XYZ file of C-alpha atoms in Angstrom:
347
model
C -71.322 147.711 96.321
C -73.471 147.140 93.270
C -70.691 145.690 91.145
C -71.351 143.599 88.061
C -69.782 140.311 89.029
C -70.771 138.447 85.891
C -67.935 139.700 83.711
C -67.741 137.989 80.331
C -64.941 140.136 78.932
C -62.480 137.233 78.956
C -63.925 134.563 76.619
C -60.512 132.911 76.228
C -60.571 131.661 79.831
C -61.320 127.946 80.129
C -64.686 127.121 81.555
C -64.757 124.526 84.289
C -67.259 123.449 86.885
C -67.148 125.444 90.117
C -65.403 122.580 91.877
C -62.503 122.693 89.431
C -62.104 126.347 88.660
C -62.380 127.412 92.295
C -60.082 124.799 93.687
C -57.529 125.361 90.928
C -58.276 128.789 89.437
C -54.766 129.500 88.132
C -54.066 126.102 86.553
C -54.806 125.258 82.921
C -56.984 122.265 82.095
C -54.135 119.910 81.165
C -52.175 120.696 84.320
C -55.289 120.324 86.368
C -55.882 116.850 84.955
C -52.273 115.802 85.610
C -52.174 117.461 89.009
C -48.730 118.866 88.194
C -48.383 122.584 88.576
C -46.021 124.845 90.490
C -48.405 127.800 90.493
C -50.056 128.981 93.646
C -53.375 127.299 94.227
C -56.298 128.808 96.110
C -59.704 127.421 96.889
C -61.194 130.514 98.483
C -64.151 132.671 97.621
C -64.115 136.327 98.614
C -67.385 137.390 100.221
C -68.401 141.037 99.900
C -69.139 142.424 103.352
C -72.460 144.067 104.031
C -70.884 146.764 106.210
C -67.797 148.921 105.807
C -65.584 150.274 108.616
C -67.455 153.541 109.086
C -69.334 154.912 112.065
C -72.902 154.263 110.845
C -71.987 150.802 109.545
C -70.359 149.886 112.843
C -73.634 150.755 114.539
C -75.516 148.563 112.050
C -73.102 145.687 112.622
C -73.607 146.036 116.379
C -77.358 145.904 115.759
C -76.949 142.715 113.689
C -74.910 141.089 116.460
C -77.537 142.118 119.033
C -80.376 140.702 116.923
C -78.352 137.508 116.380
C -77.774 137.057 120.133
C -81.422 137.833 120.887
C -82.597 135.240 118.368
C -80.325 132.541 119.763
C -81.435 133.317 123.311
C -85.122 133.417 122.396
C -85.150 130.169 120.404
C -82.995 128.332 122.956
C -85.288 129.500 125.775
C -88.324 128.334 123.822
C -86.749 124.903 123.288
C -85.923 124.577 126.988
C -89.430 125.636 128.048
C -91.067 123.098 125.734
C -88.798 120.393 127.111
C -89.181 121.351 130.773
C -92.917 122.082 131.083
C -95.247 119.097 130.739
C -98.106 121.373 129.676
C -96.142 122.121 126.495
C -95.748 118.445 125.575
C -98.406 118.796 122.884
C -98.264 118.408 119.079
C -98.296 122.141 118.392
C -95.348 122.739 120.688
C -93.440 119.767 119.310
C -93.685 121.338 115.839
C -92.804 124.686 117.381
C -89.641 123.131 118.834
C -88.648 122.004 115.325
C -89.168 125.569 114.105
C -86.951 126.833 116.937
C -84.204 124.373 115.909
C -84.325 125.684 112.342
C -84.292 129.269 113.574
C -81.182 128.535 115.635
C -79.394 126.961 112.679
C -80.328 129.598 110.091
C -78.285 132.512 111.496
C -75.521 130.235 112.821
C -74.690 129.210 109.249
C -73.896 132.755 108.108
C -73.745 135.487 110.761
C -70.623 134.345 112.690
C -68.709 134.089 109.396
C -69.865 137.558 108.356
C -68.797 139.100 111.677
C -65.437 137.288 111.596
C -64.807 138.562 108.070
C -65.606 142.101 109.150
C -63.179 141.907 112.067
C -60.433 140.412 109.875
C -60.881 143.004 107.133
C -61.528 140.408 104.406
C -63.985 137.530 104.387
C -62.654 134.553 102.463
C -64.290 131.143 102.506
C -63.026 127.864 101.095
C -64.816 126.054 98.289
C -65.933 123.322 100.693
C -67.093 125.928 103.199
C -69.012 127.814 100.532
C -70.694 124.642 99.288
C -71.607 123.680 102.850
C -72.984 127.147 103.570
C -75.125 127.085 100.427
C -76.368 123.577 101.240
C -77.362 124.349 104.832
C -78.981 127.673 103.943
C -81.187 125.917 101.398
C -81.858 123.021 103.776
C -82.989 125.371 106.555
C -85.062 127.515 104.204
C -86.941 124.679 102.505
C -87.467 122.776 105.757
C -88.870 125.859 107.475
C -91.223 126.611 104.584
C -92.606 123.056 104.613
C -92.808 123.001 108.416
C -94.824 126.224 108.520
C -97.300 124.698 106.072
C -97.597 121.509 108.133
C -98.114 123.570 111.290
C -101.166 125.086 109.607
C -102.601 121.553 109.336
C -102.180 121.209 113.096
C -104.173 124.419 113.638
C -106.839 123.221 111.185
C -107.305 119.960 113.121
C -107.332 121.780 116.485
C -110.047 124.236 115.414
C -112.142 122.178 112.991
C -111.842 118.682 114.538
C -111.083 119.247 118.235
C -112.688 115.952 119.347
C -110.402 113.959 117.038
C -107.279 116.031 117.671
C -105.564 113.434 119.879
C -105.963 110.800 117.158
C -105.245 112.911 114.083
C -102.184 114.510 115.709
C -100.829 111.510 117.622
C -97.086 111.160 118.166
C -96.449 109.110 115.018
C -98.136 111.774 112.885
C -96.090 114.549 114.516
C -92.851 112.666 113.849
C -93.925 112.113 110.249
C -94.664 115.825 109.773
C -91.314 116.865 111.277
C -89.432 114.226 109.281
C -91.133 115.329 106.072
C -90.004 118.921 106.557
C -86.375 117.968 107.273
C -86.220 115.368 104.480
C -87.644 117.778 101.904
C -84.964 120.297 102.868
C -82.175 117.734 102.522
C -83.400 116.535 99.112
C -83.875 119.982 97.590
C -80.601 121.306 99.013
C -78.664 118.283 97.732
C -79.998 118.568 94.186
C -79.706 122.359 93.910
C -76.201 122.464 95.388
C -74.877 119.683 93.151
C -76.348 121.263 90.004
C -75.098 124.762 90.888
C -71.536 123.569 91.540
C -71.353 121.964 88.099
C -71.993 125.213 86.256
C -68.935 126.663 84.421
C -67.539 129.775 86.059
C -65.276 132.715 85.243
C -61.952 133.504 86.905
C -63.518 135.887 89.429
C -63.882 134.496 92.933
C -65.656 137.520 94.427
C -69.226 136.769 95.454
C -71.441 139.859 95.535
C -73.046 138.745 98.755
C -72.193 138.350 102.424
C -72.907 134.604 102.227
C -72.638 131.794 99.676
C -76.220 131.837 98.504
C -77.352 130.355 95.198
C -78.500 133.523 93.334
C -75.186 135.241 94.140
C -73.109 132.279 92.939
C -75.021 132.140 89.663
C -73.638 135.574 88.799
C -70.116 134.097 88.739
C -70.933 131.735 85.903
C -69.529 132.332 82.409
C -72.304 130.288 80.851
C -75.814 131.393 80.005
C -77.675 130.534 83.207
C -81.091 131.702 82.039
C -82.351 128.121 81.622
C -81.148 127.178 85.082
C -82.653 130.357 86.544
C -85.999 129.467 84.953
C -85.714 125.969 86.402
C -84.850 127.485 89.783
C -87.879 129.770 89.609
C -90.028 126.795 88.630
C -88.766 124.649 91.477
C -89.120 127.656 93.780
C -92.744 127.960 92.707
C -93.274 124.278 93.475
C -91.465 124.423 96.819
C -93.118 127.666 97.929
C -96.539 127.614 96.280
C -97.534 124.088 97.323
C -97.024 124.894 101.024
C -98.787 128.217 100.470
C -101.712 126.334 98.914
C -101.871 124.074 101.973
C -101.677 127.143 104.201
C -104.506 128.832 102.315
C -106.706 125.736 102.403
C -106.083 125.130 106.113
C -106.696 128.694 107.198
C -109.681 129.042 104.896
C -111.298 126.173 106.770
C -110.165 127.629 110.108
C -111.653 131.024 109.289
C -114.934 129.419 108.303
C -115.036 127.457 111.555
C -114.179 130.530 113.620
C -116.945 132.571 112.024
C -119.446 129.854 112.934
C -118.395 129.796 116.597
C -121.048 131.048 118.990
C -118.642 131.532 121.901
C -116.799 134.835 121.734
C -114.044 133.498 124.025
C -113.436 130.411 121.828
C -113.389 132.609 118.742
C -110.857 134.935 120.349
C -108.554 132.082 121.396
C -108.643 130.496 117.962
C -107.861 133.780 116.227
C -105.043 134.575 118.674
C -103.369 131.216 118.092
C -103.725 131.270 114.325
C -102.813 134.929 113.865
C -99.348 134.295 115.374
C -98.724 131.583 112.826
C -100.029 133.703 109.949
C -97.698 136.542 110.946
C -94.661 134.212 110.968
C -95.666 132.762 107.593
C -96.023 136.215 106.048
C -92.589 137.339 107.241
C -90.823 134.212 106.004
C -92.572 133.637 102.692
C -92.491 137.278 101.626
C -88.683 137.357 101.565
C -88.316 133.796 100.236
C -90.636 134.434 97.283
C -88.580 137.461 96.259
C -85.284 135.604 96.565
C -86.170 132.432 94.675
C -89.174 133.177 92.461
C -88.511 136.701 91.149
C -86.496 136.597 87.863
C -82.771 137.338 88.054
C -83.156 140.669 86.218
C -84.775 142.109 89.355
C -81.963 140.956 91.633
C -78.878 142.901 92.637
C -76.004 142.277 95.053
C -77.094 144.818 97.657
C -80.816 144.101 97.359
C -80.273 140.352 97.687
C -77.995 140.886 100.677
C -80.623 142.894 102.553
C -83.443 140.440 101.745
C -81.250 137.493 102.755
C -80.359 139.193 106.038
C -84.066 139.666 106.722
C -85.200 136.055 106.341
C -82.024 134.420 107.685
C -81.684 136.656 110.764
C -84.639 138.952 111.450
C -87.399 136.384 110.957
C -85.743 133.671 113.128
C -85.365 136.285 115.873
C -88.986 137.430 115.672
C -90.495 133.917 115.657
C -89.945 133.057 119.351
C -90.986 136.572 120.383
C -94.220 136.314 118.384
C -95.094 132.888 119.753
C -94.108 133.587 123.353
C -95.705 137.025 123.677
C -98.961 135.926 122.013
C -99.194 132.482 123.590
C -100.574 132.174 127.116
C -99.176 128.671 127.777
C -95.645 129.719 126.848
C -95.867 132.825 129.055
C -97.100 130.742 131.993
C -94.287 128.217 131.485
C -91.726 131.034 131.428
C -93.138 132.561 134.626
C -93.133 129.128 136.276
C -89.489 128.457 135.362
C -88.392 131.935 136.442
C -90.274 131.596 139.718
C -88.667 128.228 140.359
C -85.233 129.712 139.687
C -85.932 132.657 142.003
C -87.028 130.407 144.859
C -83.862 128.298 144.531
C -81.648 131.378 144.598
C -83.307 132.595 147.825
C -82.599 129.257 149.468
């Protein structure tokens, strides 16, 4: 699977932006401009599947489908509980509902297409579909990273300024925090997708990845992409390190406040709430930092595919489990809803 997709052995091929060379890969530049050509035209990428049709890989694919279904069920259940139980109509749970929305969208962008390609024997995706997939993957990733950082501010206010929590985390502030995370994702995804699609590419349409993700598409370019990769690493540092700085500052203050608490029960509750968030942050940011901040020389098709599968599927599945199993209010809401459903069925 580790195939060098950045083949520069054909320097005579015309270089065109992705939008041109992928929509009209067999047409010369003059014919493309005139729109007059009798040659067959294709706009498809070929995605390299993560699994082959062998026994062990079929088991792994079944595991991926199971994890995907579990994640959708867990995040949807969490959304419904937050909506249905009035005790969960609090700022922390509002932000948690936004995280659940992102965790539903993340795997939906890629996993169904990967499974469909496996069942069909070849996974092709149109240029428009590939661009959309890249855009939404980046939107979900950036929005989730920013949202996790803003959720740490909520925990900081709850632990360090509990008497002012209702004012500092009023509804308008919560909407602003959620809007900031979504807007940042849209802006970054729009810029990165537009710039990436303007890079000149070779004739190959085979993406060494199971999804249209930016690092994989860069390997199709005929041009020297080192400058763009440095810019991507720089923007990745800005997008990832600024939220991490906010996370560090918030939890540094939280830890200091917890250590000064005289009540063992209050200390335990604060640590339990914050430790769930820290665990989610570690899972998400660890994979994202490797994907978008580590130089391209350390990337490879198979390695990137595994890392991408982790933060686009495994982490969204673990998030609702971590929050529900370690959160007393969510567990009580789930028991209440299940008990209500059981009583109705007996009637």
